[in-house]
Amino acid sequence: MNKDLDDPRLTAVGLLAEAYTGLMNRLAAQFEEHRLSQVEFEVLMRLARSPGNHLRMTDLAGQTTLSTSGVTRVVDRMERTGLVRREACPSDRRSSYAVITDAGMQRLSDVLPGHLELVQRWYVGLLPEARLAELLDSLRTIRDAVNPCATAGSAETALPA
């Protein structure tokens, strides 16, 4: 067998992909039960956890798995169902914000208890506290290297007022 195929780097990437896919499969039914896609849930979470419950559309794209045009399509769909709305950016007329609505916050609060239960059962609850802390630290290191825009517009990167 080719030694390159036994490379632990391939194992590391493969395990990450398999773990992510397995976890998303475990969460999918619960999202469907609440009439949300995984990406819609992600958008609601990102907005709800951001200062002022809003993000510039470009920052939302940077924080999700979507392109700028993909975020536009998702926000358009979510706006039609009343989960988010758009607001003009007062300092840049070319930009707009996606803002979570009361209905979006309600949908999120309906989904969250079951979601957290599943995350506990299939992810964080499988690791002792110290290993989980190490994993989260490692994931942040990797995220920051491969996706430096992932925290754009969040409290983590927001400038003081």
mmCIF file of C-alpha atoms in Angstrom:
data_model
loop_
_atom_site.group_PDB
_atom_site.id
_atom_site.type_symbol
_atom_site.label_atom_id
_atom_site.label_comp_id
_atom_site.label_asym_id
_atom_site.label_seq_id
_atom_site.Cartn_x
_atom_site.Cartn_y
_atom_site.Cartn_z
ATOM 1 C CA MET A 1 0.000 0.000 0.000
ATOM 2 C CA ASN A 2 1.226 3.487 -0.799
ATOM 3 C CA LYS A 3 2.596 5.087 2.395
ATOM 4 C CA ASP A 4 0.976 8.399 1.441
ATOM 5 C CA LEU A 5 -2.435 6.820 1.993
ATOM 6 C CA ASP A 6 -1.512 6.104 5.630
ATOM 7 C CA ASP A 7 -0.623 9.748 6.241
ATOM 8 C CA PRO A 8 -2.182 10.929 9.543
ATOM 9 C CA ARG A 9 -3.092 14.230 7.855
ATOM 10 C CA LEU A 10 -5.576 12.325 5.685
ATOM 11 C CA THR A 11 -6.967 10.678 8.802
ATOM 12 C CA ALA A 12 -7.336 14.052 10.544
ATOM 13 C CA VAL A 13 -9.272 15.593 7.655
ATOM 14 C CA GLY A 14 -11.362 12.461 7.153
ATOM 15 C CA LEU A 15 -12.319 12.214 10.826
ATOM 16 C CA LEU A 16 -13.308 15.892 10.916
ATOM 17 C CA ALA A 17 -15.514 15.473 7.838
ATOM 18 C CA GLU A 18 -17.080 12.269 9.160
ATOM 19 C CA ALA A 19 -17.764 13.785 12.594
ATOM 20 C CA TYR A 20 -19.315 16.919 11.072
ATOM 21 C CA THR A 21 -21.484 14.940 8.644
ATOM 22 C CA GLY A 22 -22.632 12.570 11.373
ATOM 23 C CA LEU A 23 -23.504 15.414 13.737
ATOM 24 C CA MET A 24 -25.402 17.340 11.043
ATOM 25 C CA ASN A 25 -27.351 14.167 10.202
ATOM 26 C CA ARG A 26 -28.322 13.834 13.889
ATOM 27 C CA LEU A 27 -29.522 17.475 13.944
ATOM 28 C CA ALA A 28 -31.356 17.447 10.593
ATOM 29 C CA ALA A 29 -34.616 15.885 11.775
ATOM 30 C CA GLN A 30 -34.969 18.422 14.557
ATOM 31 C CA PHE A 31 -34.432 21.319 12.121
ATOM 32 C CA GLU A 32 -37.072 19.842 9.792
ATOM 33 C CA GLU A 33 -39.483 19.482 12.714
ATOM 34 C CA HIS A 34 -39.226 23.258 13.206
ATOM 35 C CA ARG A 35 -39.425 24.014 9.468
ATOM 36 C CA LEU A 36 -35.843 25.303 9.266
ATOM 37 C CA SER A 37 -32.918 24.289 7.163
ATOM 38 C CA GLN A 38 -29.521 23.964 8.795
ATOM 39 C CA VAL A 39 -28.372 27.172 7.108
ATOM 40 C CA GLU A 40 -31.483 29.082 8.234
ATOM 41 C CA PHE A 41 -30.799 27.961 11.803
ATOM 42 C CA GLU A 42 -27.192 29.094 11.414
ATOM 43 C CA VAL A 43 -28.325 32.520 10.143
ATOM 44 C CA LEU A 44 -30.745 32.941 13.060
ATOM 45 C CA MET A 45 -28.036 31.920 15.557
ATOM 46 C CA ARG A 46 -25.457 34.277 14.042
ATOM 47 C CA LEU A 47 -27.884 37.198 14.103
ATOM 48 C CA ALA A 48 -29.197 36.475 17.601
ATOM 49 C CA ARG A 49 -25.646 36.234 18.989
ATOM 50 C CA SER A 50 -24.424 39.431 17.297
ATOM 51 C CA PRO A 51 -24.459 42.919 18.833
ATOM 52 C CA GLY A 52 -27.828 44.520 18.106
ATOM 53 C CA ASN A 53 -29.086 41.217 16.662
ATOM 54 C CA HIS A 54 -27.887 42.221 13.218
ATOM 55 C CA LEU A 55 -24.970 41.759 10.822
ATOM 56 C CA ARG A 56 -23.987 43.323 7.540
ATOM 57 C CA MET A 57 -24.843 40.907 4.760
ATOM 58 C CA THR A 58 -21.155 40.562 3.854
ATOM 59 C CA ASP A 59 -20.265 39.736 7.467
ATOM 60 C CA LEU A 60 -23.063 37.177 7.595
ATOM 61 C CA ALA A 61 -21.617 35.533 4.488
ATOM 62 C CA GLY A 62 -18.191 35.468 6.134
ATOM 63 C CA GLN A 63 -19.607 33.783 9.222
ATOM 64 C CA THR A 64 -21.569 31.111 7.364
ATOM 65 C CA THR A 65 -20.892 28.531 4.698
ATOM 66 C CA LEU A 66 -22.567 30.764 2.116
ATOM 67 C CA SER A 67 -21.312 33.076 -0.587
ATOM 68 C CA THR A 68 -22.551 36.660 -0.637
ATOM 69 C CA SER A 69 -25.149 35.741 -3.271
ATOM 70 C CA GLY A 70 -26.096 32.650 -1.252
ATOM 71 C CA VAL A 71 -26.703 34.787 1.830
ATOM 72 C CA THR A 72 -28.853 37.113 -0.266
ATOM 73 C CA ARG A 73 -31.035 34.194 -1.399
ATOM 74 C CA VAL A 74 -31.355 32.767 2.134
ATOM 75 C CA VAL A 75 -32.148 36.167 3.656
ATOM 76 C CA ASP A 76 -34.703 36.817 0.883
ATOM 77 C CA ARG A 77 -36.419 33.511 1.729
ATOM 78 C CA MET A 78 -36.272 34.153 5.472
ATOM 79 C CA GLU A 79 -37.567 37.678 4.997
ATOM 80 C CA ARG A 80 -40.612 36.324 3.156
ATOM 81 C CA THR A 81 -41.364 34.061 6.145
ATOM 82 C CA GLY A 82 -40.856 36.934 8.614
ATOM 83 C CA LEU A 83 -37.806 35.500 10.409
ATOM 84 C CA VAL A 84 -35.452 38.321 9.401
ATOM 85 C CA ARG A 85 -35.674 41.765 7.862
ATOM 86 C CA ARG A 86 -33.225 44.025 6.106
ATOM 87 C CA GLU A 87 -32.173 47.444 7.239
ATOM 88 C CA ALA A 88 -30.120 49.966 5.339
ATOM 89 C CA CYS A 89 -26.654 50.660 6.685
ATOM 90 C CA PRO A 90 -26.634 54.333 7.732
ATOM 91 C CA SER A 91 -22.921 54.769 7.036
ATOM 92 C CA ASP A 92 -22.721 52.901 3.699
ATOM 93 C CA ARG A 93 -25.668 52.956 1.319
ATOM 94 C CA ARG A 94 -24.200 50.006 -0.603
ATOM 95 C CA SER A 95 -24.500 47.780 2.475
ATOM 96 C CA SER A 96 -27.483 46.433 4.305
ATOM 97 C CA TYR A 97 -28.000 44.574 7.528
ATOM 98 C CA ALA A 98 -29.851 41.343 8.132
ATOM 99 C CA VAL A 99 -31.779 41.681 11.404
ATOM 100 C CA ILE A 100 -33.505 38.888 13.303
ATOM 101 C CA THR A 101 -37.184 39.662 13.933
ATOM 102 C CA ASP A 102 -39.311 38.798 16.953
ATOM 103 C CA ALA A 103 -40.697 35.869 14.943
ATOM 104 C CA GLY A 104 -37.132 34.734 14.214
ATOM 105 C CA MET A 105 -36.219 34.963 17.896
ATOM 106 C CA GLN A 106 -39.346 32.965 18.762
ATOM 107 C CA ARG A 107 -38.512 30.261 16.206
ATOM 108 C CA LEU A 108 -34.979 30.102 17.587
ATOM 109 C CA SER A 109 -36.249 29.814 21.167
ATOM 110 C CA ASP A 110 -38.561 26.985 20.035
ATOM 111 C CA VAL A 111 -35.688 25.098 18.389
ATOM 112 C CA LEU A 112 -32.944 25.756 20.922
ATOM 113 C CA PRO A 113 -33.885 23.404 23.795
ATOM 114 C CA GLY A 114 -34.023 20.333 21.547
ATOM 115 C CA HIS A 115 -30.967 21.469 19.628
ATOM 116 C CA LEU A 116 -28.929 21.873 22.800
ATOM 117 C CA GLU A 117 -30.065 18.451 23.995
ATOM 118 C CA LEU A 118 -28.869 16.851 20.758
ATOM 119 C CA VAL A 119 -25.574 18.792 20.823
ATOM 120 C CA GLN A 120 -25.050 17.619 24.390
ATOM 121 C CA ARG A 121 -25.822 13.984 23.516
ATOM 122 C CA TRP A 122 -23.871 13.730 20.258
ATOM 123 C CA TYR A 123 -21.027 16.235 20.686
ATOM 124 C CA VAL A 124 -20.029 18.075 23.849
ATOM 125 C CA GLY A 125 -21.316 15.443 26.250
ATOM 126 C CA LEU A 126 -19.047 12.811 24.714
ATOM 127 C CA LEU A 127 -15.916 14.584 25.958
ATOM 128 C CA PRO A 128 -14.639 15.324 29.451
ATOM 129 C CA GLU A 129 -14.584 19.061 30.209
ATOM 130 C CA ALA A 130 -10.802 19.421 29.760
ATOM 131 C CA ARG A 131 -10.811 17.661 26.378
ATOM 132 C CA LEU A 132 -13.764 19.754 25.220
ATOM 133 C CA ALA A 133 -11.920 22.957 26.172
ATOM 134 C CA GLU A 134 -8.874 21.757 24.201
ATOM 135 C CA LEU A 135 -11.049 20.839 21.228
ATOM 136 C CA LEU A 136 -12.762 24.240 21.200
ATOM 137 C CA ASP A 137 -9.406 25.993 21.422
ATOM 138 C CA SER A 138 -8.058 23.853 18.573
ATOM 139 C CA LEU A 139 -11.123 24.477 16.421
ATOM 140 C CA ARG A 140 -10.815 28.246 16.953
ATOM 141 C CA THR A 141 -7.144 28.117 15.921
ATOM 142 C CA ILE A 142 -8.013 26.233 12.740
ATOM 143 C CA ARG A 143 -11.064 28.403 12.009
ATOM 144 C CA ASP A 144 -9.086 31.612 12.423
ATOM 145 C CA ALA A 145 -6.424 30.352 10.004
ATOM 146 C CA VAL A 146 -8.692 28.992 7.278
ATOM 147 C CA ASN A 147 -11.643 31.367 7.650
ATOM 148 C CA PRO A 148 -10.429 34.677 9.102
ATOM 149 C CA CYS A 149 -13.742 36.369 8.224
ATOM 150 C CA ALA A 150 -15.726 33.964 10.415
ATOM 151 C CA THR A 151 -16.049 36.467 13.253
ATOM 152 C CA ALA A 152 -16.577 39.583 11.120
ATOM 153 C CA GLY A 153 -19.137 41.850 12.730
ATOM 154 C CA SER A 154 -19.446 39.778 15.887
ATOM 155 C CA ALA A 155 -18.882 40.988 19.428
ATOM 156 C CA GLU A 156 -15.474 39.297 19.218
ATOM 157 C CA THR A 157 -14.374 41.736 16.520
ATOM 158 C CA ALA A 158 -16.660 44.721 17.079
ATOM 159 C CA LEU A 159 -14.963 48.026 17.679
ATOM 160 C CA PRO A 160 -15.808 49.879 20.878
ATOM 161 C CA ALA A 161 -18.552 52.473 20.414
#
